[in-house]
Amino acid sequence: MLMNDSDRKNLGFSTRAIHPVRREEDDGIRPHTPPIYQTSTFLFEDVDQGARRFAGDESGYIYSRLGNPTIRILEETAADLENAGDGAAFASGMGAISAVLMQVLSSGDHLVASRTLYGCTYSLMQGILPRMGVEVTFVDATDLSAIESALRPNTRALYAETPANPSMDLVDLEGFAALGEEAGVLTIVDNTFMSPYLQRPLDWGIDIVVHSATKYIGGHGDVVAGLVASDAEFIASLKGEAMKDIGAIIGPFDAWLLIRGLKTLQLRMQRHSENAQCIAEWLEEHPRVRKVNYPGLPSHPQHDLARKQNPRGLFGGMISFEMCGGYEAGRDLLNGVRLCTLAVSLGATDTLIEHPASMTHSTIDEEDQLKVGITPGLVRLSVGVEDCEDLIRDLERAMEKL
Ligand code: LCS
């Protein structure tokens, strides 16, 4: 027997992640893992059935851009883990973010966004959105009063990442949601850095959550994908327009990889967080490091907020830190490590090290980079699930050579 929705309600996070939401699979074969429906289209019994499905008078699959059973398992399972009414999966995090913004915003609308965002999210808001007639104001989203002051009568949505890439600044989710509610505007939060195991923005009243599922949800650095979680009404509108008509859909095999990734999300996030806490504490004591940005450190200016929003006492695997000696020191550290992998992206099982100013955030001009703490000497580490002592030894050896 397959579990029904009320059975799931009483289950813990890990159990729900390990047992994906599976509806009827009535071909009698009953595979243990969900099948990959690697098909672009679905058969109709006859012309009338095709017409009924297109008219919405009969449920059932039509064409994989409009829905696919493997993708649906991922969407429902991910939504369940975010405590959302429903979910939608996309070809990439940027596919998810752009679809949400296209769905929510129209020409003449205004968006208030955090000034600290992943480089391509920022360039989407700075380049494409204004070209389509949407005004965007970037604010310091750690300061709720700055967000409030930026509101205008035509503001339609507020957008932030928390923790933000790569500054590790936090947004007060409860306050952010309350501001949106009071102003009658939608709140959108990118939960990529935390994953639903460590933080569930919808529980604080946020309207829409987006993810680069490329990162912790996939977890192994082998898939590019995005997810959206929200109430069922918003997801239905997103699927009915921005997903259907723009078409940045995920493929069935990539969806299957994410269903598999979710099963170990809790184990990985626990270990990523423990390793990152240990490395952040080590870096903070290192004479060649000027500053460490990690919400799990008491020195993080929003450490109390981090404890409130991450009640498990785990603060994720992402650290950024500023080297004494600026760009040259950062470059030499990145060139000197052997075990840490010199690559962008994050959330893989191995530790990745990169230079935000010249890589992930190079789409932001230098003046704006500096405003959000992306200095030439800033290094970003996506701490993996290796043995922590080995990572510290690798970093120590590279630091000694500086
Ligand atoms: N949101 C955040 C917070 C991200 O870090 C990224 C990608 C995206 C959205 C976009 O997701 P994608 O389309 O790549 O799945 N961040 C990257 C990074 O920091 N390094 O490489 C990609």
CSV table of C-alpha atoms and ligand atoms in Angstrom, one decimal:
chain,number,residue,atom,x,y,z
A,1,MET,CA,0.0,0.0,0.0
A,2,LEU,CA,1.2,3.5,-0.7
A,3,MET,CA,1.2,6.0,2.1
A,4,ASN,CA,-1.5,8.6,2.0
A,5,ASP,CA,-1.3,12.3,2.9
A,6,SER,CA,-2.6,11.9,6.4
A,7,ASP,CA,0.0,9.1,7.1
A,8,ARG,CA,2.7,11.5,6.1
A,9,LYS,CA,1.6,14.3,8.4
A,10,ASN,CA,2.9,12.5,11.5
A,11,LEU,CA,6.3,11.7,10.1
A,12,GLY,CA,9.6,13.3,10.8
A,13,PHE,CA,11.7,15.1,8.2
A,14,SER,CA,14.1,12.3,7.4
A,15,THR,CA,11.3,9.7,7.0
A,16,ARG,CA,9.4,12.0,4.6
A,17,ALA,CA,12.6,12.7,2.6
A,18,ILE,CA,13.4,9.0,2.4
A,19,HIS,CA,9.9,8.0,1.4
A,20,PRO,CA,9.0,10.2,-1.6
A,21,VAL,CA,5.3,11.1,-2.3
A,22,ARG,CA,4.2,8.3,-4.7
A,23,ARG,CA,0.7,8.3,-6.1
A,24,GLU,CA,-0.7,5.4,-8.1
A,25,GLU,CA,1.7,3.5,-10.4
A,26,ASP,CA,-0.8,1.1,-11.8
A,27,ASP,CA,1.2,-0.9,-14.3
A,28,GLY,CA,1.6,-3.8,-11.8
A,29,ILE,CA,5.4,-3.7,-11.8
A,30,ARG,CA,5.9,-1.9,-8.5
A,31,PRO,CA,9.6,-0.9,-8.6
A,32,HIS,CA,11.2,-0.1,-5.2
A,33,THR,CA,12.7,3.2,-6.5
A,34,PRO,CA,10.5,5.5,-8.5
A,35,PRO,CA,10.6,4.8,-12.3
A,36,ILE,CA,12.2,7.3,-14.7
A,37,TYR,CA,9.4,8.2,-17.2
A,38,GLN,CA,11.9,9.2,-19.9
A,39,THR,CA,9.2,10.3,-22.4
A,40,SER,CA,8.3,13.6,-23.9
A,41,THR,CA,4.7,12.7,-24.5
A,42,PHE,CA,1.8,10.5,-23.3
A,43,LEU,CA,-0.7,8.4,-25.3
A,44,PHE,CA,-4.4,9.2,-25.5
A,45,GLU,CA,-7.0,6.4,-25.8
A,46,ASP,CA,-8.9,8.3,-28.4
A,47,VAL,CA,-9.5,11.9,-29.7
A,48,ASP,CA,-12.1,12.6,-27.0
A,49,GLN,CA,-9.7,11.7,-24.2
A,50,GLY,CA,-7.1,14.0,-25.7
A,51,ALA,CA,-9.6,16.8,-25.8
A,52,ARG,CA,-10.8,16.2,-22.2
A,53,ARG,CA,-7.2,16.3,-20.9
A,54,PHE,CA,-6.5,19.6,-22.8
A,55,ALA,CA,-9.8,21.1,-21.5
A,56,GLY,CA,-8.9,20.0,-17.9
A,57,ASP,CA,-12.0,17.9,-17.7
A,58,GLU,CA,-9.9,14.7,-17.0
A,59,SER,CA,-6.7,14.4,-15.1
A,60,GLY,CA,-3.8,12.6,-16.7
A,61,TYR,CA,-0.5,13.4,-18.4
A,62,ILE,CA,-0.3,15.0,-21.8
A,63,TYR,CA,3.2,16.2,-22.6
A,64,SER,CA,6.3,16.4,-20.3
A,65,ARG,CA,6.6,20.2,-20.4
A,66,LEU,CA,3.1,20.2,-18.8
A,67,GLY,CA,3.9,17.4,-16.3
A,68,ASN,CA,5.6,14.1,-15.9
A,69,PRO,CA,5.1,11.4,-13.3
A,70,THR,CA,8.8,11.2,-12.2
A,71,ILE,CA,9.0,15.0,-12.0
A,72,ARG,CA,5.8,15.1,-10.0
A,73,ILE,CA,7.2,12.8,-7.3
A,74,LEU,CA,10.1,15.2,-6.9
A,75,GLU,CA,7.8,18.2,-6.8
A,76,GLU,CA,5.4,16.8,-4.2
A,77,THR,CA,8.2,15.4,-2.0
A,78,ALA,CA,10.2,18.7,-2.0
A,79,ALA,CA,7.0,20.7,-1.3
A,80,ASP,CA,6.2,18.4,1.6
A,81,LEU,CA,9.7,19.0,3.1
A,82,GLU,CA,9.2,22.8,2.8
A,83,ASN,CA,5.8,22.5,4.5
A,84,ALA,CA,4.4,23.9,1.2
A,85,GLY,CA,1.0,23.3,-0.5
A,86,ASP,CA,2.7,22.3,-3.7
A,87,GLY,CA,6.0,22.5,-5.7
A,88,ALA,CA,7.3,23.0,-9.2
A,89,ALA,CA,10.7,21.8,-10.6
A,90,PHE,CA,12.8,23.6,-13.1
A,91,ALA,CA,15.9,23.1,-15.3
A,92,SER,CA,18.0,25.2,-13.0
A,93,GLY,CA,17.9,27.6,-10.1
A,94,MET,CA,17.9,30.5,-12.5
A,95,GLY,CA,15.0,28.8,-14.4
A,96,ALA,CA,13.0,28.7,-11.2
A,97,ILE,CA,13.8,32.2,-10.1
A,98,SER,CA,13.1,33.8,-13.5
A,99,ALA,CA,9.8,31.8,-13.9
A,100,VAL,CA,8.7,33.0,-10.4
A,101,LEU,CA,9.6,36.7,-11.2
A,102,MET,CA,7.9,36.5,-14.6
A,103,GLN,CA,4.8,35.0,-13.0
A,104,VAL,CA,4.6,37.6,-10.2
A,105,LEU,CA,5.8,40.8,-12.0
A,106,SER,CA,4.3,42.9,-14.9
A,107,SER,CA,5.5,45.9,-16.6
A,108,GLY,CA,5.1,49.0,-14.3
A,109,ASP,CA,5.6,46.9,-11.2
A,110,HIS,CA,8.4,47.5,-8.6
A,111,LEU,CA,10.5,44.9,-6.9
A,112,VAL,CA,12.5,45.4,-3.7
A,113,ALA,CA,15.5,43.0,-3.6
A,114,SER,CA,18.3,42.4,-1.3
A,115,ARG,CA,21.6,43.9,-2.6
A,116,THR,CA,23.4,40.7,-1.7
A,117,LEU,CA,22.4,38.0,-4.1
A,118,TYR,CA,24.0,35.3,-6.3
A,119,GLY,CA,25.6,37.1,-9.3
A,120,CYS,CA,23.1,35.9,-12.0
A,121,THR,CA,20.1,36.6,-9.8
A,122,TYR,CA,21.5,40.1,-9.4
A,123,SER,CA,22.1,40.6,-13.1
A,124,LEU,CA,18.6,39.3,-14.0
A,125,MET,CA,17.2,42.0,-11.7
A,126,GLN,CA,19.6,44.6,-12.9
A,127,GLY,CA,19.5,43.8,-16.6
A,128,ILE,CA,16.5,41.9,-17.9
A,129,LEU,CA,13.8,43.0,-15.5
A,130,PRO,CA,14.2,46.7,-16.1
A,131,ARG,CA,14.2,46.1,-19.8
A,132,MET,CA,10.8,44.5,-19.4
A,133,GLY,CA,9.5,47.6,-17.5
A,134,VAL,CA,10.0,46.4,-13.9
A,135,GLU,CA,11.8,48.8,-11.6
A,136,VAL,CA,14.1,47.2,-9.0
A,137,THR,CA,15.4,48.8,-5.8
A,138,PHE,CA,18.3,47.0,-4.1
A,139,VAL,CA,18.5,47.4,-0.4
A,140,ASP,CA,20.5,46.2,2.6
A,141,ALA,CA,18.0,43.4,3.6
A,142,THR,CA,19.6,42.9,7.0
A,143,ASP,CA,17.9,46.1,7.9
A,144,LEU,CA,14.1,45.8,7.8
A,145,SER,CA,13.6,49.5,8.0
A,146,ALA,CA,15.6,49.9,4.7
A,147,ILE,CA,13.2,47.5,3.0
A,148,GLU,CA,10.2,49.3,4.4
A,149,SER,CA,11.6,52.7,3.2
A,150,ALA,CA,12.0,51.3,-0.3
A,151,LEU,CA,8.3,50.3,-0.6
A,152,ARG,CA,6.3,52.2,-3.2
A,153,PRO,CA,2.6,52.0,-4.2
A,154,ASN,CA,3.5,49.8,-7.2
A,155,THR,CA,5.8,47.4,-5.2
A,156,ARG,CA,4.6,43.9,-6.0
A,157,ALA,CA,7.3,41.7,-4.3
A,158,LEU,CA,10.2,41.5,-1.9
A,159,TYR,CA,13.1,39.2,-2.7
A,160,ALA,CA,16.1,37.9,-0.6
A,161,GLU,CA,18.5,35.1,0.0
A,162,THR,CA,19.3,34.0,3.6
A,163,PRO,CA,22.1,33.4,4.2
A,164,ALA,CA,23.2,35.5,1.3
A,165,ASN,CA,25.7,34.4,-1.3
A,166,PRO,CA,28.6,35.1,-0.5
A,167,SER,CA,28.4,37.5,2.4
A,168,MET,CA,26.5,35.1,4.7
A,169,ASP,CA,24.3,38.0,5.8
A,170,LEU,CA,20.9,36.9,7.2
A,171,VAL,CA,17.4,38.2,6.7
A,172,ASP,CA,15.0,38.2,9.6
A,173,LEU,CA,12.4,35.9,8.0
A,174,GLU,CA,9.6,36.7,10.5
A,175,GLY,CA,10.1,40.4,10.0
A,176,PHE,CA,10.4,40.1,6.3
A,177,ALA,CA,7.2,38.2,6.0
A,178,ALA,CA,5.4,40.6,8.3
A,179,LEU,CA,6.5,43.6,6.1
A,180,GLY,CA,5.3,41.8,3.0
A,181,GLU,CA,2.0,41.0,4.7
A,182,GLU,CA,1.4,44.6,5.9
A,183,ALA,CA,2.3,46.1,2.5
A,184,GLY,CA,0.2,43.5,0.7
A,185,VAL,CA,3.2,42.3,-1.4
A,186,LEU,CA,4.6,38.8,-2.0
A,187,THR,CA,7.7,37.7,-0.2
A,188,ILE,CA,10.2,35.4,-2.1
A,189,VAL,CA,13.1,33.8,-0.4
A,190,ASP,CA,16.0,31.8,-1.9
A,191,ASN,CA,16.6,28.9,0.6
A,192,THR,CA,19.5,27.3,-1.4
A,193,PHE,CA,22.2,27.7,1.3
A,194,MET,CA,20.2,26.1,4.1
A,195,SER,CA,17.9,23.5,2.4
A,196,PRO,CA,14.6,22.7,4.0
A,197,TYR,CA,16.3,20.5,6.6
A,198,LEU,CA,17.9,23.6,8.3
A,199,GLN,CA,15.4,26.3,7.5
A,200,ARG,CA,11.8,26.5,6.3
A,201,PRO,CA,10.9,30.1,5.3
A,202,LEU,CA,7.2,29.3,4.7
A,203,ASP,CA,6.9,28.4,8.4
A,204,TRP,CA,7.9,32.1,9.1
A,205,GLY,CA,5.2,33.4,6.8
A,206,ILE,CA,7.2,33.8,3.5
A,207,ASP,CA,5.0,33.3,0.4
A,208,ILE,CA,7.3,31.6,-2.1
A,209,VAL,CA,10.6,29.7,-1.7
A,210,VAL,CA,13.0,29.1,-4.5
A,211,HIS,CA,16.1,26.8,-4.7
A,212,SER,CA,19.0,26.1,-6.8
A,213,ALA,CA,18.5,22.3,-6.4
A,214,THR,CA,21.9,22.0,-8.1
A,215,LYS,CA,23.3,22.5,-4.6
A,216,TYR,CA,22.3,20.7,-1.4
A,217,ILE,CA,19.2,19.0,-2.7
A,218,GLY,CA,21.0,17.2,-5.5
A,219,GLY,CA,24.0,17.1,-3.2
A,220,HIS,CA,26.5,15.4,-5.4
A,221,GLY,CA,27.5,18.0,-7.9
A,222,ASP,CA,26.0,16.0,-10.9
A,223,VAL,CA,22.8,17.9,-11.8
A,224,VAL,CA,21.6,21.4,-12.5
A,225,ALA,CA,18.1,22.0,-11.3
A,226,GLY,CA,15.7,24.4,-9.6
A,227,LEU,CA,12.6,24.1,-7.3
A,228,VAL,CA,9.8,26.4,-6.2
A,229,ALA,CA,7.6,25.7,-3.2
A,230,SER,CA,4.5,27.8,-2.3
A,231,ASP,CA,0.7,27.4,-1.8
A,232,ALA,CA,-1.1,25.3,-4.3
A,233,GLU,CA,-2.8,28.2,-5.9
A,234,PHE,CA,0.5,30.0,-6.8
A,235,ILE,CA,2.1,26.8,-8.0
A,236,ALA,CA,-1.0,26.1,-10.3
A,237,SER,CA,-0.6,29.6,-11.8
A,238,LEU,CA,3.2,29.2,-12.2
A,239,LYS,CA,2.7,25.8,-13.9
A,240,GLY,CA,-0.2,27.1,-16.0
A,241,GLU,CA,1.8,30.1,-17.4
A,242,ALA,CA,5.5,30.7,-16.7
A,243,MET,CA,6.4,27.0,-16.7
A,244,LYS,CA,4.2,26.0,-19.6
A,245,ASP,CA,4.9,29.0,-21.8
A,246,ILE,CA,8.6,29.7,-21.0
A,247,GLY,CA,9.4,26.0,-20.6
A,248,ALA,CA,12.5,25.8,-18.4
A,249,ILE,CA,11.5,22.3,-17.3
A,250,ILE,CA,13.6,19.7,-15.6
A,251,GLY,CA,14.3,16.4,-17.3
A,252,PRO,CA,12.9,13.1,-15.8
A,253,PHE,CA,16.4,11.7,-15.1
A,254,ASP,CA,17.5,14.9,-13.3
A,255,ALA,CA,14.3,14.8,-11.3
A,256,TRP,CA,15.1,11.2,-10.3
A,257,LEU,CA,18.6,12.2,-9.2
A,258,LEU,CA,17.1,14.9,-6.9
A,259,ILE,CA,14.6,12.3,-5.5
A,260,ARG,CA,17.6,10.2,-4.6
A,261,GLY,CA,19.5,13.3,-3.3
A,262,LEU,CA,16.7,14.2,-0.9
A,263,LYS,CA,17.0,10.8,0.9
A,264,THR,CA,20.4,11.7,2.3
A,265,LEU,CA,19.8,15.5,2.7
A,266,GLN,CA,19.5,15.3,6.5
A,267,LEU,CA,22.7,13.2,6.9
A,268,ARG,CA,24.6,15.5,4.6
A,269,MET,CA,23.4,18.8,6.1
A,270,GLN,CA,24.4,17.6,9.5
A,271,ARG,CA,27.9,16.7,8.4
A,272,HIS,CA,28.3,19.8,6.2
A,273,SER,CA,27.4,21.9,9.2
A,274,GLU,CA,29.6,20.2,11.7
A,275,ASN,CA,32.6,20.4,9.3
A,276,ALA,CA,31.9,24.0,8.5
A,277,GLN,CA,31.5,25.0,12.1
A,278,CYS,CA,34.9,23.4,12.9
A,279,ILE,CA,36.7,25.0,9.9
A,280,ALA,CA,35.1,28.4,10.6
A,281,GLU,CA,36.4,28.3,14.2
A,282,TRP,CA,39.8,27.3,12.9
A,283,LEU,CA,39.9,30.0,10.3
A,284,GLU,CA,38.9,32.6,12.8
A,285,GLU,CA,42.0,31.9,14.8
A,286,HIS,CA,44.3,31.9,11.8
A,287,PRO,CA,46.7,34.9,11.6
A,288,ARG,CA,46.4,35.1,7.8
A,289,VAL,CA,42.6,35.5,7.9
A,290,ARG,CA,41.2,38.9,8.6
A,291,LYS,CA,37.5,38.0,8.9
A,292,VAL,CA,35.3,34.9,8.8
A,293,ASN,CA,31.6,35.1,7.8
A,294,TYR,CA,29.7,32.1,9.2
A,295,PRO,CA,26.4,32.4,11.0
A,296,GLY,CA,27.4,29.6,13.5
A,297,LEU,CA,30.2,31.8,14.9
A,298,PRO,CA,29.2,34.0,17.9
A,299,SER,CA,31.2,36.8,16.1
A,300,HIS,CA,28.6,36.8,13.3
A,301,PRO,CA,26.6,40.0,13.8
A,302,GLN,CA,23.4,38.1,13.4
A,303,HIS,CA,24.3,34.9,15.3
A,304,ASP,CA,21.2,35.2,17.6
A,305,LEU,CA,19.0,35.4,14.5
A,306,ALA,CA,20.8,32.4,13.1
A,307,ARG,CA,20.0,30.5,16.2
A,308,LYS,CA,16.3,31.5,16.0
A,309,GLN,CA,16.0,30.6,12.3
A,310,ASN,CA,18.0,27.4,12.5
A,311,PRO,CA,16.8,25.8,15.7
A,312,ARG,CA,18.8,22.6,15.1
A,313,GLY,CA,21.9,24.5,16.0
A,314,LEU,CA,23.4,23.7,12.6
A,315,PHE,CA,24.3,26.5,10.3
A,316,GLY,CA,25.0,24.9,6.9
A,317,GLY,CA,28.2,24.3,4.9
A,318,MET,CA,29.0,27.7,3.4
A,319,ILE,CA,31.7,30.0,4.7
A,320,SER,CA,33.3,33.1,3.3
A,321,PHE,CA,36.4,34.6,4.6
A,322,GLU,CA,38.7,37.5,3.9
A,323,MET,CA,42.4,37.0,3.6
A,324,CYS,CA,45.0,39.4,5.0
A,325,GLY,CA,47.0,40.3,1.9
A,326,GLY,CA,44.0,40.8,-0.4
A,327,TYR,CA,43.7,39.4,-3.9
A,328,GLU,CA,47.2,37.9,-4.1
A,329,ALA,CA,46.8,36.0,-0.8
A,330,GLY,CA,43.4,34.7,-1.9
A,331,ARG,CA,44.7,33.6,-5.3
A,332,ASP,CA,47.7,31.8,-3.8
A,333,LEU,CA,45.5,30.0,-1.3
A,334,LEU,CA,43.1,28.8,-4.1
A,335,ASN,CA,46.1,27.7,-6.2
A,336,GLY,CA,47.7,26.1,-3.3
A,337,VAL,CA,45.0,23.7,-2.0
A,338,ARG,CA,45.1,20.1,-3.2
A,339,LEU,CA,42.1,18.4,-1.5
A,340,CYS,CA,39.7,21.3,-1.8
A,341,THR,CA,38.4,21.5,-5.4
A,342,LEU,CA,38.9,24.8,-7.2
A,343,ALA,CA,35.4,25.2,-8.7
A,344,VAL,CA,32.3,27.3,-8.5
A,345,SER,CA,28.9,25.8,-7.4
A,346,LEU,CA,28.4,24.5,-3.9
A,347,GLY,CA,26.6,21.9,-1.8
A,348,ALA,CA,28.5,18.9,-3.3
A,349,THR,CA,29.9,16.1,-1.1
A,350,ASP,CA,33.5,17.4,-1.7
A,351,THR,CA,34.8,20.8,-0.6
A,352,LEU,CA,34.7,23.5,-3.2
A,353,ILE,CA,36.7,26.7,-3.0
A,354,GLU,CA,36.3,29.8,-5.2
A,355,HIS,CA,36.9,33.5,-5.6
A,356,PRO,CA,33.5,35.4,-5.7
A,357,ALA,CA,34.9,38.7,-7.1
A,358,SER,CA,36.3,37.1,-10.3
A,359,MET,CA,33.9,34.1,-10.5
A,360,THR,CA,30.4,33.7,-9.1
A,361,HIS,CA,29.8,37.5,-8.6
A,362,SER,CA,31.8,38.8,-11.5
A,363,THR,CA,28.5,40.0,-13.1
A,364,ILE,CA,28.3,42.7,-10.4
A,365,ASP,CA,30.5,45.8,-11.0
A,366,GLU,CA,33.3,46.4,-8.6
A,367,GLU,CA,31.7,49.3,-6.7
A,368,ASP,CA,28.6,47.3,-6.0
A,369,GLN,CA,30.7,44.3,-5.1
A,370,LEU,CA,32.5,46.3,-2.4
A,371,LYS,CA,29.2,47.5,-0.9
A,372,VAL,CA,28.2,43.9,-0.2
A,373,GLY,CA,31.6,42.8,1.1
A,374,ILE,CA,32.9,41.1,-2.0
A,375,THR,CA,36.4,42.3,-1.6
A,376,PRO,CA,39.4,41.2,-3.8
A,377,GLY,CA,40.6,39.0,-0.8
A,378,LEU,CA,37.2,37.3,-0.2
A,379,VAL,CA,37.3,33.5,-0.5
A,380,ARG,CA,34.3,31.2,-0.5
A,381,LEU,CA,34.3,27.7,0.8
A,382,SER,CA,31.5,25.2,0.3
A,383,VAL,CA,32.6,22.7,3.0
A,384,GLY,CA,32.0,19.1,2.0
A,385,VAL,CA,31.4,16.0,4.1
A,386,GLU,CA,35.0,14.7,4.1
A,387,ASP,CA,37.0,14.1,7.3
A,388,CYS,CA,37.4,17.6,8.7
A,389,GLU,CA,41.0,17.1,9.9
A,390,ASP,CA,42.0,16.4,6.2
A,391,LEU,CA,40.4,19.6,5.1
A,392,ILE,CA,42.1,21.7,7.8
A,393,ARG,CA,45.5,20.1,6.9
A,394,ASP,CA,45.0,21.0,3.3
A,395,LEU,CA,44.1,24.6,4.1
A,396,GLU,CA,46.9,24.8,6.6
A,397,ARG,CA,49.5,23.6,4.1
A,398,ALA,CA,48.3,26.1,1.5
A,399,MET,CA,48.3,28.9,4.1
A,400,GLU,CA,51.9,28.1,5.1
A,401,LYS,CA,53.1,28.6,1.5
A,402,LEU,CA,51.7,32.1,1.3
B,1,LCS,N1,20.5,30.9,-5.9
B,1,LCS,C1,21.6,30.8,-5.3
B,1,LCS,C2,21.7,31.2,-3.9
B,1,LCS,C3,22.8,30.3,-6.0
B,1,LCS,O1,23.9,30.2,-5.3
B,1,LCS,C4,22.7,29.9,-7.3
B,1,LCS,C5,23.8,29.4,-8.1
B,1,LCS,C6,21.4,30.1,-8.0
B,1,LCS,C7,20.3,30.5,-7.2
B,1,LCS,C8,21.2,29.7,-9.4
B,1,LCS,O2,21.1,28.3,-9.5
B,1,LCS,P1,21.5,27.5,-10.8
B,1,LCS,O3,20.8,28.0,-11.9
B,1,LCS,O4,23.0,27.5,-11.0
B,1,LCS,O5,21.0,26.1,-10.4
B,1,LCS,N2,25.0,29.6,-7.5
B,1,LCS,C9,26.2,29.3,-7.9
B,1,LCS,C10,27.4,29.6,-7.2
B,1,LCS,O6,27.5,30.2,-6.2
B,1,LCS,N3,28.4,29.1,-7.9
B,1,LCS,O7,28.0,28.5,-9.1
B,1,LCS,C11,26.6,28.7,-9.2
